[in-house]
mmCIF file of C-alpha atoms in Angstrom:
data_model
loop_
_atom_site.group_PDB
_atom_site.id
_atom_site.type_symbol
_atom_site.label_atom_id
_atom_site.label_comp_id
_atom_site.label_asym_id
_atom_site.label_seq_id
_atom_site.Cartn_x
_atom_site.Cartn_y
_atom_site.Cartn_z
ATOM 1 C CA UNK A 8 -49.759 -73.548 45.350
ATOM 2 C CA UNK A 9 -46.658 -72.915 47.248
ATOM 3 C CA UNK A 10 -44.708 -74.686 44.552
ATOM 4 C CA UNK A 11 -46.369 -72.495 41.927
ATOM 5 C CA UNK A 12 -45.536 -69.359 43.806
ATOM 6 C CA UNK A 13 -42.046 -70.650 44.296
ATOM 7 C CA UNK A 14 -41.693 -71.438 40.617
ATOM 8 C CA UNK A 15 -43.192 -68.066 39.705
ATOM 9 C CA UNK A 16 -40.865 -66.268 42.040
ATOM 10 C CA UNK A 17 -37.928 -68.200 40.674
ATOM 11 C CA UNK A 18 -39.007 -67.300 37.158
ATOM 12 C CA UNK A 19 -39.327 -63.666 38.021
ATOM 13 C CA UNK A 20 -35.938 -63.767 39.693
ATOM 14 C CA UNK A 21 -34.368 -65.369 36.652
ATOM 15 C CA UNK A 22 -35.924 -62.780 34.371
ATOM 16 C CA UNK A 23 -34.735 -59.938 36.534
ATOM 17 C CA UNK A 24 -31.302 -61.483 36.822
ATOM 18 C CA UNK A 25 -31.152 -61.967 33.064
ATOM 19 C CA UNK A 26 -32.036 -58.338 32.527
ATOM 20 C CA UNK A 27 -29.366 -57.246 34.905
ATOM 21 C CA UNK A 28 -26.672 -59.458 33.379
ATOM 22 C CA UNK A 29 -27.508 -59.532 29.689
ATOM 23 C CA UNK A 30 -28.472 -55.958 29.057
ATOM 24 C CA UNK A 31 -26.619 -52.930 30.200
ATOM 25 C CA UNK A 32 -27.842 -49.351 30.256
ATOM 26 C CA UNK A 33 -27.617 -47.589 26.909
ATOM 27 C CA UNK A 34 -25.384 -44.859 28.257
ATOM 28 C CA UNK A 35 -22.706 -47.407 29.066
ATOM 29 C CA UNK A 36 -22.694 -48.920 25.548
ATOM 30 C CA UNK A 37 -22.350 -45.665 23.601
ATOM 31 C CA UNK A 38 -18.752 -44.635 22.891
ATOM 32 C CA UNK A 39 -17.644 -41.354 24.398
ATOM 33 C CA UNK A 40 -17.992 -38.321 22.149
ATOM 34 C CA UNK A 41 -14.536 -36.855 21.418
ATOM 35 C CA UNK A 42 -14.138 -33.266 22.513
ATOM 36 C CA UNK A 43 -12.628 -31.148 19.717
ATOM 37 C CA UNK A 44 -9.293 -29.709 20.701
ATOM 38 C CA UNK A 45 -8.781 -26.143 19.397
ATOM 39 C CA UNK A 46 -5.862 -25.926 17.001
ATOM 40 C CA UNK A 47 -3.622 -22.953 17.809
ATOM 41 C CA UNK A 48 -3.218 -20.450 14.987
ATOM 42 C CA UNK A 49 0.418 -19.796 14.211
ATOM 43 C CA UNK A 50 0.841 -16.143 13.237
ATOM 44 C CA UNK A 51 3.710 -15.290 10.940
ATOM 45 C CA UNK A 52 5.801 -12.459 12.452
ATOM 46 C CA UNK A 53 6.259 -11.027 8.952
ATOM 47 C CA UNK A 54 2.478 -10.696 8.593
ATOM 48 C CA UNK A 55 2.319 -8.908 11.938
ATOM 49 C CA UNK A 56 5.048 -6.533 10.761
ATOM 50 C CA UNK A 57 3.158 -5.826 7.533
ATOM 51 C CA UNK A 58 -0.042 -5.171 9.493
ATOM 52 C CA UNK A 59 1.751 -2.741 11.815
ATOM 53 C CA UNK A 60 3.338 -1.070 8.789
ATOM 54 C CA UNK A 61 -0.086 -0.738 7.185
ATOM 55 C CA UNK A 62 -1.482 0.866 10.336
ATOM 56 C CA UNK A 63 1.344 3.400 10.477
ATOM 57 C CA UNK A 64 0.969 4.048 6.754
ATOM 58 C CA UNK A 65 -2.768 4.683 7.081
ATOM 59 C CA UNK A 66 -2.379 7.093 9.991
ATOM 60 C CA UNK A 67 0.404 9.090 8.332
ATOM 61 C CA UNK A 68 -1.371 9.505 5.010
ATOM 62 C CA UNK A 69 -4.679 10.268 6.717
ATOM 63 C CA UNK A 70 -2.956 13.289 8.285
ATOM 64 C CA UNK A 71 -1.836 14.489 4.846
ATOM 65 C CA UNK A 72 -5.340 14.094 3.402
ATOM 66 C CA UNK A 73 -6.870 15.952 6.344
ATOM 67 C CA UNK A 74 -4.406 18.831 5.996
ATOM 68 C CA UNK A 75 -5.076 19.228 2.271
ATOM 69 C CA UNK A 76 -8.842 18.846 2.662
ATOM 70 C CA UNK A 77 -9.239 21.383 5.470
ATOM 71 C CA UNK A 78 -6.787 24.012 4.175
ATOM 72 C CA UNK A 79 -8.460 26.217 1.525
ATOM 73 C CA UNK A 80 -5.151 27.477 0.157
ATOM 74 C CA UNK A 81 -3.997 23.958 -0.820
ATOM 75 C CA UNK A 82 -6.008 23.659 -4.017
ATOM 76 C CA UNK A 83 -3.299 23.949 -6.670
ATOM 77 C CA UNK A 84 -2.797 21.008 -9.076
ATOM 78 C CA UNK A 85 0.329 19.906 -7.218
ATOM 79 C CA UNK A 86 -1.565 19.612 -3.922
ATOM 80 C CA UNK A 87 -4.379 17.706 -5.637
ATOM 81 C CA UNK A 88 -1.821 15.174 -6.880
ATOM 82 C CA UNK A 89 -0.194 14.942 -3.446
ATOM 83 C CA UNK A 90 -3.632 14.326 -1.930
ATOM 84 C CA UNK A 91 -4.323 11.609 -4.486
ATOM 85 C CA UNK A 92 -0.973 9.989 -3.667
ATOM 86 C CA UNK A 93 -1.791 10.091 0.039
ATOM 87 C CA UNK A 94 -5.213 8.538 -0.632
ATOM 88 C CA UNK A 95 -3.606 5.714 -2.616
ATOM 89 C CA UNK A 96 -1.120 5.037 0.181
ATOM 90 C CA UNK A 97 -3.961 5.184 2.712
ATOM 91 C CA UNK A 98 -5.803 2.502 0.737
ATOM 92 C CA UNK A 99 -2.611 0.450 0.638
ATOM 93 C CA UNK A 100 -2.322 0.597 4.420
ATOM 94 C CA UNK A 101 -5.956 -0.398 4.882
ATOM 95 C CA UNK A 102 -5.416 -3.178 2.338
ATOM 96 C CA UNK A 103 -2.557 -4.597 4.401
ATOM 97 C CA UNK A 104 -4.731 -4.602 7.522
ATOM 98 C CA UNK A 105 -7.587 -6.224 5.616
ATOM 99 C CA UNK A 106 -5.209 -8.813 4.167
ATOM 100 C CA UNK A 107 -4.084 -9.747 7.688
ATOM 101 C CA UNK A 108 -7.716 -10.245 8.727
ATOM 102 C CA UNK A 109 -8.428 -12.332 5.634
ATOM 103 C CA UNK A 110 -5.366 -14.510 6.202
ATOM 104 C CA UNK A 111 -6.083 -15.428 9.824
ATOM 105 C CA UNK A 112 -9.822 -14.872 10.356
ATOM 106 C CA UNK A 113 -11.804 -15.061 7.118
ATOM 107 C CA UNK A 114 -11.365 -18.203 5.032
ATOM 108 C CA UNK A 115 -12.910 -17.347 1.666
ATOM 109 C CA UNK A 116 -11.397 -17.505 -1.794
ATOM 110 C CA UNK A 117 -13.453 -14.599 -3.129
ATOM 111 C CA UNK A 118 -12.541 -12.368 -0.174
ATOM 112 C CA UNK A 119 -8.892 -13.273 -0.723
ATOM 113 C CA UNK A 120 -9.186 -12.120 -4.338
ATOM 114 C CA UNK A 121 -10.796 -8.872 -3.201
ATOM 115 C CA UNK A 122 -7.938 -8.285 -0.761
ATOM 116 C CA UNK A 123 -5.345 -8.903 -3.488
ATOM 117 C CA UNK A 124 -7.226 -6.624 -5.887
ATOM 118 C CA UNK A 125 -7.347 -3.831 -3.309
ATOM 119 C CA UNK A 126 -3.585 -4.025 -2.728
ATOM 120 C CA UNK A 127 -2.833 -4.055 -6.472
ATOM 121 C CA UNK A 128 -5.150 -1.082 -7.038
ATOM 122 C CA UNK A 129 -3.647 0.928 -4.187
ATOM 123 C CA UNK A 130 0.023 0.354 -4.996
ATOM 124 C CA UNK A 131 -0.561 0.822 -8.742
ATOM 125 C CA UNK A 132 -2.266 4.139 -8.014
ATOM 126 C CA UNK A 133 0.621 5.133 -5.751
ATOM 127 C CA UNK A 134 3.216 4.530 -8.483
ATOM 128 C CA UNK A 135 1.078 6.248 -11.118
ATOM 129 C CA UNK A 136 0.565 9.258 -8.839
ATOM 130 C CA UNK A 137 4.319 9.604 -8.474
ATOM 131 C CA UNK A 138 4.536 9.611 -12.273
ATOM 132 C CA UNK A 139 1.818 12.276 -12.440
ATOM 133 C CA UNK A 140 3.648 14.437 -9.873
ATOM 134 C CA UNK A 141 6.813 14.132 -11.952
ATOM 135 C CA UNK A 142 4.943 15.179 -15.102
ATOM 136 C CA UNK A 143 3.459 18.121 -13.206
ATOM 137 C CA UNK A 144 6.899 19.254 -12.069
ATOM 138 C CA UNK A 145 8.208 18.971 -15.599
ATOM 139 C CA UNK A 146 5.329 21.047 -17.004
ATOM 140 C CA UNK A 147 5.744 23.682 -14.297
ATOM 141 C CA UNK A 148 9.302 24.273 -15.537
ATOM 142 C CA UNK A 149 8.875 23.630 -19.245
ATOM 143 C CA UNK A 150 5.665 25.704 -19.576
ATOM 144 C CA UNK A 151 6.225 28.126 -16.743
ATOM 145 C CA UNK A 152 4.239 30.934 -18.396
ATOM 146 C CA UNK A 153 1.122 28.872 -19.085
ATOM 147 C CA UNK A 154 1.275 26.561 -16.085
ATOM 148 C CA UNK A 155 -1.056 28.554 -13.843
ATOM 149 C CA UNK A 156 -4.077 28.348 -16.149
ATOM 150 C CA UNK A 157 -7.374 26.500 -16.256
ATOM 151 C CA UNK A 158 -5.933 24.119 -18.801
ATOM 152 C CA UNK A 159 -3.443 22.802 -16.252
ATOM 153 C CA UNK A 160 -6.216 22.211 -13.719
ATOM 154 C CA UNK A 161 -8.302 20.347 -16.306
ATOM 155 C CA UNK A 162 -5.299 18.286 -17.368
ATOM 156 C CA UNK A 163 -4.615 17.380 -13.739
ATOM 157 C CA UNK A 164 -8.138 16.116 -13.065
ATOM 158 C CA UNK A 165 -8.270 14.187 -16.333
ATOM 159 C CA UNK A 166 -4.947 12.594 -15.441
ATOM 160 C CA UNK A 167 -6.273 11.617 -12.016
ATOM 161 C CA UNK A 168 -9.358 9.965 -13.493
ATOM 162 C CA UNK A 169 -7.281 7.999 -16.010
ATOM 163 C CA UNK A 170 -4.826 6.903 -13.334
ATOM 164 C CA UNK A 171 -7.503 5.578 -11.014
ATOM 165 C CA UNK A 172 -9.329 3.857 -13.863
ATOM 166 C CA UNK A 173 -6.100 2.102 -14.874
ATOM 167 C CA UNK A 174 -5.338 1.159 -11.266
ATOM 168 C CA UNK A 175 -8.830 -0.223 -10.736
ATOM 169 C CA UNK A 176 -8.568 -2.224 -13.961
ATOM 170 C CA UNK A 177 -5.273 -3.747 -12.807
ATOM 171 C CA UNK A 178 -6.733 -4.543 -9.407
ATOM 172 C CA UNK A 179 -9.766 -6.264 -10.908
ATOM 173 C CA UNK A 180 -7.668 -8.790 -12.864
ATOM 174 C CA UNK A 181 -7.438 -11.336 -10.001
ATOM 175 C CA UNK A 182 -11.207 -11.236 -9.507
ATOM 176 C CA UNK A 183 -11.793 -11.603 -13.258
ATOM 177 C CA UNK A 184 -9.767 -14.788 -13.481
ATOM 178 C CA UNK A 185 -6.084 -13.870 -13.403
ATOM 179 C CA UNK A 186 -5.486 -15.877 -10.230
ATOM 180 C CA UNK A 187 -4.090 -19.231 -9.177
ATOM 181 C CA UNK A 188 -6.812 -20.529 -6.869
ATOM 182 C CA UNK A 189 -7.571 -23.457 -9.175
ATOM 183 C CA UNK A 190 -3.981 -24.202 -10.218
ATOM 184 C CA UNK A 191 -1.414 -23.500 -7.516
ATOM 185 C CA UNK A 192 1.447 -24.284 -9.887
ATOM 186 C CA UNK A 193 0.778 -20.958 -11.667
ATOM 187 C CA UNK A 194 1.038 -18.868 -8.501
ATOM 188 C CA UNK A 195 3.479 -15.991 -8.331
ATOM 189 C CA UNK A 196 5.432 -14.945 -5.269
ATOM 190 C CA UNK A 197 2.247 -13.270 -4.003
ATOM 191 C CA UNK A 198 -0.677 -15.736 -4.194
ATOM 192 C CA UNK A 199 -3.445 -15.631 -5.375
ATOM 193 C CA UNK A 200 -1.862 -13.501 -8.132
ATOM 194 C CA UNK A 201 -0.632 -15.739 -10.944
ATOM 195 C CA UNK A 202 2.756 -15.441 -12.629
ATOM 196 C CA UNK A 203 1.444 -13.761 -15.790
ATOM 197 C CA UNK A 204 -0.285 -11.036 -13.809
ATOM 198 C CA UNK A 205 2.768 -10.475 -11.612
ATOM 199 C CA UNK A 206 5.051 -10.302 -14.647
ATOM 200 C CA UNK A 207 2.777 -7.764 -16.348
ATOM 201 C CA UNK A 208 2.759 -5.593 -13.210
ATOM 202 C CA UNK A 209 6.552 -5.822 -12.880
ATOM 203 C CA UNK A 210 7.179 -4.854 -16.517
ATOM 204 C CA UNK A 211 4.705 -1.970 -16.234
ATOM 205 C CA UNK A 212 6.511 -0.694 -13.156
ATOM 206 C CA UNK A 213 9.907 -0.834 -14.858
ATOM 207 C CA UNK A 214 8.525 1.146 -17.802
ATOM 208 C CA UNK A 215 7.054 3.745 -15.439
ATOM 209 C CA UNK A 216 10.364 4.010 -13.602
ATOM 210 C CA UNK A 217 12.211 4.541 -16.898
ATOM 211 C CA UNK A 218 9.749 7.314 -17.797
ATOM 212 C CA UNK A 219 10.145 8.974 -14.390
ATOM 213 C CA UNK A 220 13.932 8.812 -14.737
ATOM 214 C CA UNK A 221 13.772 10.442 -18.165
ATOM 215 C CA UNK A 222 11.487 13.218 -16.908
ATOM 216 C CA UNK A 223 13.754 14.006 -13.951
ATOM 217 C CA UNK A 224 16.761 14.167 -16.261
ATOM 218 C CA UNK A 225 14.861 16.703 -18.371
ATOM 219 C CA UNK A 226 13.956 18.627 -15.213
ATOM 220 C CA UNK A 227 17.632 18.801 -14.246
ATOM 221 C CA UNK A 228 18.542 20.052 -17.730
ATOM 222 C CA UNK A 229 15.876 22.752 -17.600
ATOM 223 C CA UNK A 230 16.973 23.821 -14.107
ATOM 224 C CA UNK A 231 20.620 24.107 -15.123
ATOM 225 C CA UNK A 232 19.651 25.981 -18.303
ATOM 226 C CA UNK A 233 17.616 28.471 -16.291
ATOM 227 C CA UNK A 234 20.540 28.938 -13.906
ATOM 228 C CA UNK A 235 22.890 29.593 -16.818
ATOM 229 C CA UNK A 236 20.491 32.131 -18.325
ATOM 230 C CA UNK A 237 20.304 33.956 -15.010
ATOM 231 C CA UNK A 238 24.084 33.875 -14.753
ATOM 232 C CA UNK A 239 24.469 35.344 -18.236
ATOM 233 C CA UNK A 240 21.962 38.096 -17.531
ATOM 234 C CA UNK A 241 23.615 39.044 -14.264
ATOM 235 C CA UNK A 242 27.167 38.171 -15.425
ATOM 236 C CA UNK A 243 27.532 35.867 -12.450
ATOM 237 C CA UNK A 244 25.599 33.230 -10.546
ATOM 238 C CA UNK A 245 24.664 34.296 -7.090
ATOM 239 C CA UNK A 246 25.204 31.988 -4.154
ATOM 240 C CA UNK A 247 21.461 31.603 -3.569
ATOM 241 C CA UNK A 248 20.795 30.390 -7.129
ATOM 242 C CA UNK A 249 23.769 28.028 -7.014
ATOM 243 C CA UNK A 250 22.734 26.503 -3.702
ATOM 244 C CA UNK A 251 19.125 26.325 -4.858
ATOM 245 C CA UNK A 252 20.063 24.409 -7.996
ATOM 246 C CA UNK A 253 22.336 22.075 -6.048
ATOM 247 C CA UNK A 254 19.621 21.454 -3.480
ATOM 248 C CA UNK A 255 17.106 20.732 -6.207
ATOM 249 C CA UNK A 256 19.400 18.193 -7.871
ATOM 250 C CA UNK A 257 20.079 16.484 -4.547
ATOM 251 C CA UNK A 258 16.343 16.305 -3.885
ATOM 252 C CA UNK A 259 15.692 14.687 -7.264
ATOM 253 C CA UNK A 260 18.516 12.232 -6.620
ATOM 254 C CA UNK A 261 16.992 11.328 -3.256
ATOM 255 C CA UNK A 262 13.563 10.812 -4.827
ATOM 256 C CA UNK A 263 14.868 8.595 -7.621
ATOM 257 C CA UNK A 264 17.227 6.660 -5.358
ATOM 258 C CA UNK A 265 14.515 5.950 -2.798
ATOM 259 C CA UNK A 266 12.027 4.941 -5.469
ATOM 260 C CA UNK A 267 14.498 2.583 -7.159
ATOM 261 C CA UNK A 268 15.762 1.052 -3.912
ATOM 262 C CA UNK A 269 12.238 0.298 -2.684
ATOM 263 C CA UNK A 270 10.543 -0.980 -5.843
ATOM 264 C CA UNK A 271 13.109 -2.428 -8.250
ATOM 265 C CA UNK A 272 14.047 -5.457 -6.054
ATOM 266 C CA UNK A 273 10.401 -6.573 -5.856
ATOM 267 C CA UNK A 274 9.818 -5.992 -9.569
ATOM 268 C CA UNK A 275 12.901 -7.968 -10.610
ATOM 269 C CA UNK A 276 12.198 -10.748 -8.122
ATOM 270 C CA UNK A 277 8.627 -11.072 -9.439
ATOM 271 C CA UNK A 278 9.999 -11.809 -12.902
ATOM 272 C CA UNK A 279 12.364 -14.603 -11.874
ATOM 273 C CA UNK A 280 10.645 -16.276 -8.905
ATOM 274 C CA UNK A 281 7.367 -18.030 -8.171
ATOM 275 C CA UNK A 282 5.509 -19.591 -5.243
ATOM 276 C CA UNK A 283 8.059 -22.426 -4.935
ATOM 277 C CA UNK A 284 10.832 -20.082 -3.828
ATOM 278 C CA UNK A 285 11.314 -19.485 -0.077
ATOM 279 C CA UNK A 286 8.713 -17.062 1.233
ATOM 280 C CA UNK A 287 11.333 -15.183 3.251
ATOM 281 C CA UNK A 288 12.675 -13.665 0.033
ATOM 282 C CA UNK A 289 9.208 -12.432 -0.882
ATOM 283 C CA UNK A 290 8.810 -10.664 2.450
ATOM 284 C CA UNK A 291 12.337 -9.241 2.217
ATOM 285 C CA UNK A 292 11.663 -7.676 -1.202
ATOM 286 C CA UNK A 293 8.052 -6.654 -0.564
ATOM 287 C CA UNK A 294 8.687 -4.848 2.719
ATOM 288 C CA UNK A 295 10.825 -2.022 1.200
ATOM 289 C CA UNK A 296 8.192 -1.469 -1.508
ATOM 290 C CA UNK A 297 5.498 -1.239 1.154
ATOM 291 C CA UNK A 298 7.598 1.114 3.273
ATOM 292 C CA UNK A 299 7.874 3.445 0.289
ATOM 293 C CA UNK A 300 4.287 4.470 1.016
ATOM 294 C CA UNK A 301 5.481 5.592 4.456
ATOM 295 C CA UNK A 302 8.318 7.601 2.910
ATOM 296 C CA UNK A 303 6.073 9.300 0.329
ATOM 297 C CA UNK A 304 4.493 11.809 2.764
ATOM 298 C CA UNK A 305 7.959 12.793 3.986
ATOM 299 C CA UNK A 306 9.181 13.425 0.436
ATOM 300 C CA UNK A 307 6.149 14.955 -1.260
ATOM 301 C CA UNK A 308 4.034 16.424 1.559
ATOM 302 C CA UNK A 309 5.947 17.348 4.692
ATOM 303 C CA UNK A 310 8.778 19.019 2.743
ATOM 304 C CA UNK A 311 6.330 21.449 1.182
ATOM 305 C CA UNK A 312 6.235 24.750 3.136
ATOM 306 C CA UNK A 313 2.463 25.244 2.746
ATOM 307 C CA UNK A 314 1.613 21.776 3.996
ATOM 308 C CA UNK A 315 4.196 22.042 6.741
ATOM 309 C CA UNK A 316 2.713 25.358 7.837
ATOM 310 C CA UNK A 317 -0.772 23.849 7.928
ATOM 311 C CA UNK A 318 0.579 20.991 10.021
ATOM 312 C CA UNK A 319 2.195 23.339 12.504
ATOM 313 C CA UNK A 320 -0.983 25.380 12.755
ATOM 314 C CA UNK A 321 -3.020 22.244 13.371
ATOM 315 C CA UNK A 322 -0.598 20.919 15.993
ATOM 316 C CA UNK A 323 0.489 24.080 17.781
ATOM 317 C CA UNK A 324 -2.023 26.720 16.675
ATOM 318 C CA UNK A 325 0.911 29.014 16.168
ATOM 319 C CA UNK A 326 2.908 30.164 13.184
ATOM 320 C CA UNK A 327 6.278 31.838 13.784
ATOM 321 C CA UNK A 328 7.044 34.846 11.673
ATOM 322 C CA UNK A 329 10.416 33.419 10.627
ATOM 323 C CA UNK A 330 8.693 30.314 9.298
ATOM 324 C CA UNK A 331 6.210 32.233 7.148
ATOM 325 C CA UNK A 332 8.973 34.371 5.663
ATOM 326 C CA UNK A 333 11.163 31.436 4.658
ATOM 327 C CA UNK A 334 11.994 31.762 0.948
ATOM 328 C CA UNK A 335 10.804 29.063 -1.408
ATOM 329 C CA UNK A 336 13.225 27.056 -3.503
ATOM 330 C CA UNK A 337 12.570 24.757 -6.428
ATOM 331 C CA UNK A 338 13.237 21.759 -4.208
ATOM 332 C CA UNK A 339 10.192 22.618 -2.090
ATOM 333 C CA UNK A 340 7.854 21.812 -4.952
#
């Protein structure tokens, strides 16, 4: 009996010892689960600069829209066009902010196309609004007697509708298939826009610039002809008319020079480059074109005496008598 108990105890001891030596706890056999290490997001300083520029652009043009919307006297066709230009530049600024969010936060091809379409729509509308303002200035001089009629107002609103329809159509091209998401070799300098789309936009811009240049040359001719007629009627040209004409020509030169300096480098670079070229050149040519939307309110809005008066009233709630009596010149328009 004692031998049986001894053998049984030895057997139990061997079994227990075998369990302890041959099998280990399951938690010791499982390999350790790797802890994912967060990958730091490298933010391009150029993208930060574009986002800051878009924020400044949005704030500045929002002020212009608010002034025109809340001032009952700013309802002439020219102010409607200036408001439309400010709205387009406001959309461009919001598009730059949205593009920054899409680049570093949202990873979706469709959202990327929407961001590109918004930027194309906004900047196309901005350029087309500048063309419409130029046409309006030309008509105000060429048809001075019939300018302040209902026909001019109707023409202005029809022009606005056509401009925004064209801009929206251009902006919808990336979403409709004119993109390079499936074939990166067809990308332009601004992915996901493909090279054909970028070339079409660049050629369209150059044609619009040529038309604006031609219209401003006609405006200068009309202004000088009016000055000569006044000089013949009065047998001399007064100092005020001479300085007014000179100031108007200098203003037109500033407008054309700024427009060409900001947009032509990007348009020409879009025709000769693609996504394989260094991205630094893309940022260097795109930044002046984007900054043109910051300059637009200074050229077309804040130089106008009515808008400037509304701004001073809104900021200071005061309007000096000398400011209200300042004479208007053609360059104010």
